[in-house]
Coordinates of N, CA and C and ligand atoms in Angstrom, one line a residue:
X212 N -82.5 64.7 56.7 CA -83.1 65.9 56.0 C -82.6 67.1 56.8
X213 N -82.3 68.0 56.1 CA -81.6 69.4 56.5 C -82.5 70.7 55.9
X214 N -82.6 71.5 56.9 CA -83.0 72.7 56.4 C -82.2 73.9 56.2
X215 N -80.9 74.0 56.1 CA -80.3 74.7 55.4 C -80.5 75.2 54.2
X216 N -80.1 76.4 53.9 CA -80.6 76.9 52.5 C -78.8 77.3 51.8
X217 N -78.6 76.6 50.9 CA -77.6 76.7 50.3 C -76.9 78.7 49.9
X218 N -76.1 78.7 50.0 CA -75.6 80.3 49.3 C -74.4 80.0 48.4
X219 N -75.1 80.5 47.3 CA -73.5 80.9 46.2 C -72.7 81.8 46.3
X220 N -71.3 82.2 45.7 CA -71.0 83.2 45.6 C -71.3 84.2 45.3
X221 N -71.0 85.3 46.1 CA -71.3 86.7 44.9 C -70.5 87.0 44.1
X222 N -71.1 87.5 42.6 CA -70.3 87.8 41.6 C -69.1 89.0 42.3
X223 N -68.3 88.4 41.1 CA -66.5 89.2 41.4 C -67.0 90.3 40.4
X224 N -67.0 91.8 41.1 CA -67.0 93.2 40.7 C -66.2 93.0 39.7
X225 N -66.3 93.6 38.3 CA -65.7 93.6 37.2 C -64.5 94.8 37.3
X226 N -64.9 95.6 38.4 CA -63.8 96.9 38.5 C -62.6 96.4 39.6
X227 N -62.9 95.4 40.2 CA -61.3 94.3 41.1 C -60.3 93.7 40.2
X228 N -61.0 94.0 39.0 CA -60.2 93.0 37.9 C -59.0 94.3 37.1
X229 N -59.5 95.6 37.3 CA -58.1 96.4 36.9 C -58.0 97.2 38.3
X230 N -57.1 96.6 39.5 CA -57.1 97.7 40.6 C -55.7 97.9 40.1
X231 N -54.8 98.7 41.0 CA -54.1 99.8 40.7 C -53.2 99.4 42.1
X232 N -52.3 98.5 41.5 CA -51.0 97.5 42.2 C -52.0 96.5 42.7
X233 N -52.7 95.5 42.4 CA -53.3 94.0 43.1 C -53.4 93.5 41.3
X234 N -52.7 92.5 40.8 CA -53.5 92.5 39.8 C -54.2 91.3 39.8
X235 N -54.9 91.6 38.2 CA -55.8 90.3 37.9 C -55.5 88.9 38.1
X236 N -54.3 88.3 38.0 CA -54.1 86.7 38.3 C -54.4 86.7 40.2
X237 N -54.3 87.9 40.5 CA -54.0 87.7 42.6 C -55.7 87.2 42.7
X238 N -56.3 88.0 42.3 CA -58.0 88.6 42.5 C -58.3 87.4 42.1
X239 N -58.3 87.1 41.0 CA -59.1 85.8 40.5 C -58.5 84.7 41.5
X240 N -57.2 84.3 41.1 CA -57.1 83.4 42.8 C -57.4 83.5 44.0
X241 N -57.7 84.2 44.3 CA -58.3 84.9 45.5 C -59.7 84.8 45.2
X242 N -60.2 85.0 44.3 CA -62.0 85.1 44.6 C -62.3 82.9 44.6
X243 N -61.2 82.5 43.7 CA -61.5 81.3 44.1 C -61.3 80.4 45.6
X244 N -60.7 80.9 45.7 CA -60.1 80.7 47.7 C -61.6 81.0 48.3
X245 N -61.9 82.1 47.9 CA -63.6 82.7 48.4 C -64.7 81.9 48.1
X246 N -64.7 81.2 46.8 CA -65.6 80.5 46.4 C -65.4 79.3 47.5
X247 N -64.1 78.9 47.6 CA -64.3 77.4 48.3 C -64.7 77.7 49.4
X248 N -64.6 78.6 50.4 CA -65.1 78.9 51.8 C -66.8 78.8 51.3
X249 N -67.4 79.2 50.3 CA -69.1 79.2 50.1 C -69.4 77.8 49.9
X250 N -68.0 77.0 49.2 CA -68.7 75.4 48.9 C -68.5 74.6 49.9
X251 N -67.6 74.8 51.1 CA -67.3 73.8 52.5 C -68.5 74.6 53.6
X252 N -68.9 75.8 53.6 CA -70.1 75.8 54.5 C -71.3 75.3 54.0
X253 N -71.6 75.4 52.6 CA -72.6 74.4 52.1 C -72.8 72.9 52.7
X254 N -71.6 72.4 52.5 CA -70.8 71.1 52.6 C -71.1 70.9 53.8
X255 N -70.4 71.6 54.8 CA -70.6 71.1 56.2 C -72.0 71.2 57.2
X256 N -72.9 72.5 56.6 CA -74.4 72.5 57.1 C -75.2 71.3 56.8
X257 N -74.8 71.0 55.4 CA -75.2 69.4 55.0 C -74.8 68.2 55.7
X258 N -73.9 68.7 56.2 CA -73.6 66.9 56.8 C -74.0 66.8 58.3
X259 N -73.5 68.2 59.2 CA -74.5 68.3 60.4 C -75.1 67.7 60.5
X260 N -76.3 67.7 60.4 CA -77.3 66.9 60.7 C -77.4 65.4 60.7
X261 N -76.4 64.9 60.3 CA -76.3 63.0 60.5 C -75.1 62.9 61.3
X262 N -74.5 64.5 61.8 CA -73.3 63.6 62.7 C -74.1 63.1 64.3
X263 N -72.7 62.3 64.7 CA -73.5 61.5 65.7 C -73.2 62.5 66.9
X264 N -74.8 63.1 68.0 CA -74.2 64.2 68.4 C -73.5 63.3 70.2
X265 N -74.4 61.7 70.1 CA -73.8 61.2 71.6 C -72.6 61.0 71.5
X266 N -71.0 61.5 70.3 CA -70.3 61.8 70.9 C -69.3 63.0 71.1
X267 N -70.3 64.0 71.2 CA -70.3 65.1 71.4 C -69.2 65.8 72.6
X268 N -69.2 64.7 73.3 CA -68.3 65.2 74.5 C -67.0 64.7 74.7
X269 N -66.9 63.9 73.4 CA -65.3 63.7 72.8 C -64.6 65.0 72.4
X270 N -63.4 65.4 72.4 CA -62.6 66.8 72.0 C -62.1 66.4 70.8
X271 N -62.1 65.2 70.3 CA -62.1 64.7 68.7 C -63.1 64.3 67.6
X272 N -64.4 64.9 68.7 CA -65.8 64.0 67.9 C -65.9 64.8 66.6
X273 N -66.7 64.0 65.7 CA -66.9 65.0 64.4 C -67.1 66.0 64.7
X274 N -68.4 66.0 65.4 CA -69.3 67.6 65.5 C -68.3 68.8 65.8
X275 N -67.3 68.5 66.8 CA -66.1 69.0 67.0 C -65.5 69.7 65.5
X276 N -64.8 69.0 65.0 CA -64.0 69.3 63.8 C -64.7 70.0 62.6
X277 N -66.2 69.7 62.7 CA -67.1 70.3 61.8 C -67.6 71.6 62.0
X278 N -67.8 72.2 63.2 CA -68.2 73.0 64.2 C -66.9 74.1 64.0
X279 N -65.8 73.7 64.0 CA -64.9 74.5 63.8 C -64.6 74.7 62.5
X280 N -64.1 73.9 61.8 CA -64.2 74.1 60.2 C -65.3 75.3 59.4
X281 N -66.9 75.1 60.6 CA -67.4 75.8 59.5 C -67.1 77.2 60.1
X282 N -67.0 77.8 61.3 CA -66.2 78.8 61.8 C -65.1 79.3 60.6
X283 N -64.0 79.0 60.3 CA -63.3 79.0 59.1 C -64.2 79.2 57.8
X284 N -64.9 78.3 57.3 CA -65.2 78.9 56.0 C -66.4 80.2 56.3
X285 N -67.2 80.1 57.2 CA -68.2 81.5 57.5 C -67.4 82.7 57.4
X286 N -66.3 82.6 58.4 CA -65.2 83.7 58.8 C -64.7 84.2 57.1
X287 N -64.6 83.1 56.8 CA -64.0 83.4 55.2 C -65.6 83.7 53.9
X288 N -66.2 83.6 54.2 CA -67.1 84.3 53.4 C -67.3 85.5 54.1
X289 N -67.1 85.7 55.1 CA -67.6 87.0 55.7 C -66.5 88.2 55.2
X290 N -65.8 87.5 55.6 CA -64.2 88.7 55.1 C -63.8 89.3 54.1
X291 N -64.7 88.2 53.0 CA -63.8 88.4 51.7 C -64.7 88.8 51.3
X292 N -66.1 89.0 51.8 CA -67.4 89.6 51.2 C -67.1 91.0 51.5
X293 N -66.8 91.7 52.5 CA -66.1 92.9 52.8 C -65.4 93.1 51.9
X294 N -64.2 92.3 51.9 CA -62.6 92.8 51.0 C -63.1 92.7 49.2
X295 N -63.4 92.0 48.9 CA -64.0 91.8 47.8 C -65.1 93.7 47.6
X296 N -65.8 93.8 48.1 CA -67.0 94.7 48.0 C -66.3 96.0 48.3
X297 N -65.2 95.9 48.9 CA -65.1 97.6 49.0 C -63.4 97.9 48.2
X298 N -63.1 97.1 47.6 CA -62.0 97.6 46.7 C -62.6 97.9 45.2
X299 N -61.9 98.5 44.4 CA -62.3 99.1 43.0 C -62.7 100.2 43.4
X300 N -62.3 101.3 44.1 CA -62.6 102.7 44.3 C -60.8 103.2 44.4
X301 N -61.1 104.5 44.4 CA -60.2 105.4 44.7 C -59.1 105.8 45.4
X302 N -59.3 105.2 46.4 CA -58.9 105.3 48.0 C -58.5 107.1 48.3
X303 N -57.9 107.3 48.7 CA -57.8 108.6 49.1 C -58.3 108.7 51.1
X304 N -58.3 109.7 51.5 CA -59.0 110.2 52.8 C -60.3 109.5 52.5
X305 N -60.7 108.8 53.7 CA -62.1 109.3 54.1 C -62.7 109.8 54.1
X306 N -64.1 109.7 53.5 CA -65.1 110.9 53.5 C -66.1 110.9 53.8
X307 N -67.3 111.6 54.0 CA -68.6 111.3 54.5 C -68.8 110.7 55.6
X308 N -70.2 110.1 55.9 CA -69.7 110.0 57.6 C -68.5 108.5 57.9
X309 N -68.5 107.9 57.2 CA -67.3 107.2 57.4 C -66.1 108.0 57.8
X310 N -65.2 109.2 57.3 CA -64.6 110.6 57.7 C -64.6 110.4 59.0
X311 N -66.1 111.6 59.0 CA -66.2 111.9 60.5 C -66.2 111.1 61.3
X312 N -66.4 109.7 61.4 CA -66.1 108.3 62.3 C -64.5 107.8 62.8
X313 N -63.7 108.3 61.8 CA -62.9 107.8 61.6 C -62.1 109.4 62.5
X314 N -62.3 109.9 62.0 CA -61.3 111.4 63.1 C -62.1 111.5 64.1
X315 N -63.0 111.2 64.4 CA -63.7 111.4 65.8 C -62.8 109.9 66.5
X316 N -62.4 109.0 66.2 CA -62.6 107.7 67.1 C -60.6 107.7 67.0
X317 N -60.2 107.9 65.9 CA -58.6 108.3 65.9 C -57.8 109.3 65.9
X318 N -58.5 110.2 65.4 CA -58.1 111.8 65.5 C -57.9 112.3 64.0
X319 N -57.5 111.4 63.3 CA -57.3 111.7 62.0 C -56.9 110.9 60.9
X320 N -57.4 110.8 59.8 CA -57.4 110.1 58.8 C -55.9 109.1 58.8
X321 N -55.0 110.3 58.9 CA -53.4 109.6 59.0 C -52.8 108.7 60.3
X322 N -53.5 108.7 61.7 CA -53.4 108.3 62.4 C -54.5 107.0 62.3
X323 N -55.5 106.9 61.8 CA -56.5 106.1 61.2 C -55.2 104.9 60.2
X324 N -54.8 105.5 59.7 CA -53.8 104.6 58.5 C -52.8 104.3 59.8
X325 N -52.5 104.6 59.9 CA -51.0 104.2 60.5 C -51.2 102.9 62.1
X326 N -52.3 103.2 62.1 CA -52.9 102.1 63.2 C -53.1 100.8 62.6
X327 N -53.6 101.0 61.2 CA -54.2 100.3 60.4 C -53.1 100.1 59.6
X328 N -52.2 100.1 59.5 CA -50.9 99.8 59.0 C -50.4 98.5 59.8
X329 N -50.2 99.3 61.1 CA -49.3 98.6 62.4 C -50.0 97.3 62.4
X330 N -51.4 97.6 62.6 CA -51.8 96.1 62.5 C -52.2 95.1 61.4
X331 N -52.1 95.4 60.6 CA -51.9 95.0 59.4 C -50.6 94.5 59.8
X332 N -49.7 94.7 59.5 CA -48.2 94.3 59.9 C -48.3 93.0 60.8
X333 N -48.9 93.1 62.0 CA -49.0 92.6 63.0 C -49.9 91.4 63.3
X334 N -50.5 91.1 62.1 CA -51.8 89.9 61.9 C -51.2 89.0 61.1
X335 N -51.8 87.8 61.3 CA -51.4 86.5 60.1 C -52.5 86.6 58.9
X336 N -53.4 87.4 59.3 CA -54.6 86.9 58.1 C -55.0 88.2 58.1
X337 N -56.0 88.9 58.8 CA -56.8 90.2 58.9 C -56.4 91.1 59.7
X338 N -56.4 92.6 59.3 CA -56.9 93.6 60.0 C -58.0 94.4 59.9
X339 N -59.2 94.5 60.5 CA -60.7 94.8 60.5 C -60.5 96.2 61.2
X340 N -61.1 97.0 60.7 CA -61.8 98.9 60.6 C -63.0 98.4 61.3
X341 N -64.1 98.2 62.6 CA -65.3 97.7 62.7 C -65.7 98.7 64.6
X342 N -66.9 99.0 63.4 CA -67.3 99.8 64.9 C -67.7 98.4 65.9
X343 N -67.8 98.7 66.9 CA -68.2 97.9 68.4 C -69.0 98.6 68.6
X344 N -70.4 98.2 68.9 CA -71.6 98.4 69.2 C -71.7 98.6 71.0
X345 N -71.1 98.0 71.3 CA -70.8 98.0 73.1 C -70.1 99.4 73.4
X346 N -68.9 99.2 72.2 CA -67.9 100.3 72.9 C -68.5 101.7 72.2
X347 N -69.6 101.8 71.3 CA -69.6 102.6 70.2 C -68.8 103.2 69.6
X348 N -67.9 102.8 69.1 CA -66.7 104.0 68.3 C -65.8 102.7 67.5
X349 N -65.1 103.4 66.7 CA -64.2 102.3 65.6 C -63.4 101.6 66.4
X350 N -63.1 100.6 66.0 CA -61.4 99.9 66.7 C -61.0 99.7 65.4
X351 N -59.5 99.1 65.2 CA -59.0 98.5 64.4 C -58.8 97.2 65.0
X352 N -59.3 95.6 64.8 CA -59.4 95.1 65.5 C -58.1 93.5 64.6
X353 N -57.6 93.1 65.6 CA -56.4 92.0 64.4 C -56.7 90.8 64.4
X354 N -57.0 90.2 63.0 CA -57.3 88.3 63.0 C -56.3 88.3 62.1
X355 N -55.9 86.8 62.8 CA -55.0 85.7 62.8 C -55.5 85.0 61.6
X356 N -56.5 84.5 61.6 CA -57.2 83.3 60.3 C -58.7 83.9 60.6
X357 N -59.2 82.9 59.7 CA -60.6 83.4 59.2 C -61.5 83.3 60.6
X358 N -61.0 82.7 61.5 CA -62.2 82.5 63.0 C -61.3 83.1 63.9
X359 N -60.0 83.5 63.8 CA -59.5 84.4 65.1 C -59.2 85.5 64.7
X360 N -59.7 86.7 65.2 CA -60.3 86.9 66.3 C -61.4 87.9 66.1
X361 N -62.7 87.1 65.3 CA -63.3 88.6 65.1 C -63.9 88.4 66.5
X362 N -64.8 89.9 66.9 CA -65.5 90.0 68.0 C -66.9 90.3 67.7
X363 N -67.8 89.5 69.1 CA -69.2 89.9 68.8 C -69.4 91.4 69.0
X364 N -70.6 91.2 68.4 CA -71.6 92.7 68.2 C -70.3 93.9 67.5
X365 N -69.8 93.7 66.9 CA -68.9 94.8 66.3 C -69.3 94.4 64.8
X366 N -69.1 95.6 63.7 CA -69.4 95.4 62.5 C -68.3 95.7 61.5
X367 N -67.7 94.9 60.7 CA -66.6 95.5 60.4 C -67.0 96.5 58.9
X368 N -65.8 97.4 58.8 CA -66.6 98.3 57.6 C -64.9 98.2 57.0
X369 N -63.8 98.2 57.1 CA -62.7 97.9 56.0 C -62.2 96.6 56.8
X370 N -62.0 95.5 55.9 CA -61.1 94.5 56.0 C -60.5 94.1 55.2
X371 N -58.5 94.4 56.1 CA -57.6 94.3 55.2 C -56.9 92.9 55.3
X372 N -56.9 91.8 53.9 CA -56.7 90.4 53.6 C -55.1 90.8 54.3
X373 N -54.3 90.5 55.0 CA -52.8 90.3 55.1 C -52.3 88.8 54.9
X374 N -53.0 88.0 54.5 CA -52.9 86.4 54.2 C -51.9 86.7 52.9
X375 N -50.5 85.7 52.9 CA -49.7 85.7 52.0 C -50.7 85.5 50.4
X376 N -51.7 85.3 50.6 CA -52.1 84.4 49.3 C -52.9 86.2 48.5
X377 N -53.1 87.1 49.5 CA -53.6 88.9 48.9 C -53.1 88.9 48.0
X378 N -51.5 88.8 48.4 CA -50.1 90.2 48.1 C -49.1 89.1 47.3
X379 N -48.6 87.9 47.4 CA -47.2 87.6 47.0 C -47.3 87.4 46.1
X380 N -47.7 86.9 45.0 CA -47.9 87.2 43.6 C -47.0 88.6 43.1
X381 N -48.0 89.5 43.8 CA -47.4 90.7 43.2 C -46.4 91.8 44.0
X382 N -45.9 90.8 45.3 CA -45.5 91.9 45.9 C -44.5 91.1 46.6
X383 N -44.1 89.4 46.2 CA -43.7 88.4 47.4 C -44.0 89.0 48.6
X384 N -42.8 88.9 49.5 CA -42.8 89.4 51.1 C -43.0 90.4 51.6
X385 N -43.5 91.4 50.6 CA -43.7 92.9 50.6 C -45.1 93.2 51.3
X386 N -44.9 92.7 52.3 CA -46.6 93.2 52.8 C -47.0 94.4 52.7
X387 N -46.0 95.5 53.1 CA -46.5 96.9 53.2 C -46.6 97.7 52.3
X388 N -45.9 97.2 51.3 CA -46.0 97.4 49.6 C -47.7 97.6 49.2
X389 N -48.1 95.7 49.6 CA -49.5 95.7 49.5 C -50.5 96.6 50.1
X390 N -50.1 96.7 51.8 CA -51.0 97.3 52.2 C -51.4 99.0 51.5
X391 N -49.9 99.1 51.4 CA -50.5 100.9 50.5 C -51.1 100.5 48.9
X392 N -51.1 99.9 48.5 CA -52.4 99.5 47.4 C -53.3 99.2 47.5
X393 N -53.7 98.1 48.8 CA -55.3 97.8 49.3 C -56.0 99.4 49.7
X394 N -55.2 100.3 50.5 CA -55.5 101.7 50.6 C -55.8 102.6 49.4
X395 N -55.1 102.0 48.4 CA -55.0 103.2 46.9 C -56.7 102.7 46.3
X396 N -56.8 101.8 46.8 CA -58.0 101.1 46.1 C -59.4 100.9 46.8
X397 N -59.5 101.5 48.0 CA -60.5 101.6 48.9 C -61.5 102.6 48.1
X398 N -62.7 101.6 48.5 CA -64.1 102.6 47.7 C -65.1 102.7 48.6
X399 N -64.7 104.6 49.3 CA -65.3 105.0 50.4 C -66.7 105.0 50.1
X400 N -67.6 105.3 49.0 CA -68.8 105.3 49.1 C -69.3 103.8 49.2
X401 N -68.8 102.9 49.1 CA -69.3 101.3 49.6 C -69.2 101.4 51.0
X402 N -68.4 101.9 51.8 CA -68.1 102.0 52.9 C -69.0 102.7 53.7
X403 N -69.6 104.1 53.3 CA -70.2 105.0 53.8 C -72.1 104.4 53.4
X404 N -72.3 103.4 52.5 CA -73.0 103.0 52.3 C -73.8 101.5 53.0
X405 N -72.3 101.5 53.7 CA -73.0 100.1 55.1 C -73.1 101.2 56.4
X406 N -72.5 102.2 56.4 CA -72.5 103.0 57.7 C -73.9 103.5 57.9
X407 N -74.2 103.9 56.2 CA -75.8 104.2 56.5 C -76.8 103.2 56.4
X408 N -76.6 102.0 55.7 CA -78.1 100.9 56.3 C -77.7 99.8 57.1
X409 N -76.6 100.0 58.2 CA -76.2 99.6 59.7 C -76.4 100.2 60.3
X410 N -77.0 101.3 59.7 CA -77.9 102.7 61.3 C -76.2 102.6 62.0
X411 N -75.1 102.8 62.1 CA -74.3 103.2 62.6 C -74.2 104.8 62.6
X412 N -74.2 105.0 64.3 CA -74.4 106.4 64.8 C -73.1 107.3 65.0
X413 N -73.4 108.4 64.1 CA -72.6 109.1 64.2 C -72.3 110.1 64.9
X414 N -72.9 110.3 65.6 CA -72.9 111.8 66.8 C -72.2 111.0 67.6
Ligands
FE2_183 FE1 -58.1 86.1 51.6

């Protein structure tokens, strides 16, 4: 018996389905990639509980391979719950206190992009916009796949997919193609709207 509580997906925003360079065949493949991360951490909370934990101190034991797996699909609902939730806007500059967070911690909106470019460029899977609660101030911080490398106690507030499976559809090898359309499509008041019920401080 397991006390896990099952989670479904959240519904796909009806305004992701006309963005402005990602189209509709990418999204929809992509929200299904998202669903499966919601059906293997289901999957794996459920079986937890009958793996055998005495042999735990094998480096092949289930618990092992389970333990990390669900790292992966968590990482992957976490990400795409971000990336999913804050595209279908406008993109443009920064505004609101998201703005002011963003030129106070980089100096300016353009220098904010251009970091956030580089690493984008520079990741296999993610580049995360996420304040650090330790450091107080933004980083731009780079994951590899869905469990490397986010960091504790940081919150991410833009996360950009650089996983071939975003962009090649509509862009093949063209990452940076993509990344200036995940930009054209950023919806700052979703953004500015975790800044304000994460009590993220802005002074
Ligand atoms: Fe993805």
């Amino acid at each position: 018996m397991s006390n896990f509580v099952e989670i479904r997906p959240r519904e796909l925003k009806p305004a992701l389905l006309e963005l402005d360079g990602i189209s509709r065949v990418t999204i929809e493949a992509h929200y299904r990639l998202y669903q499966g991360y919601v059906a293997k951490r289901n999957e794996i909370l459920g079986r937890l509980p009958s793996v055998d934990l005495g042999a735990a101190n094998q480096i092949h034991s289930e618990i092992r391979a389970l333990k990390i797996d669900l790292t992966f699909a968590v990482g992957g609902i976490k990400n795409h719950e971000v990336y999913f939730d804050h595209l279908g806007g406008q993109g443009g500059d920064p505004d609101g206190r998201i703005g002011d967070l963003i030129e106070r911690d980089f100096g300016s909106a353009d220098a904010w992009r251009s970091d956030l470019r580089a690493t984008g460029m520079a990741g296999r899977g993610w580049a995360w916009t996420a304040f650090d609660w330790d450091e107080g101030k933004l980083f731009n911080y780079v994951g590899d796949a869905q469990n490397t490398f986010p960091v504790w106690n940081a919150t991410p507030l833009v996360a950009l997919d650089v996983y071939e499976h975003a962009y090649f559809l509509d862009y093949q090898t063209d990452r940076a193609a993509y990344i200036e359309a995940f930009l054209r499509n950023l919806d700052w008041g979703v953004v500015n709207g975790w800044v304000a019920s994460y009590r993220i401080p802005t002074e």
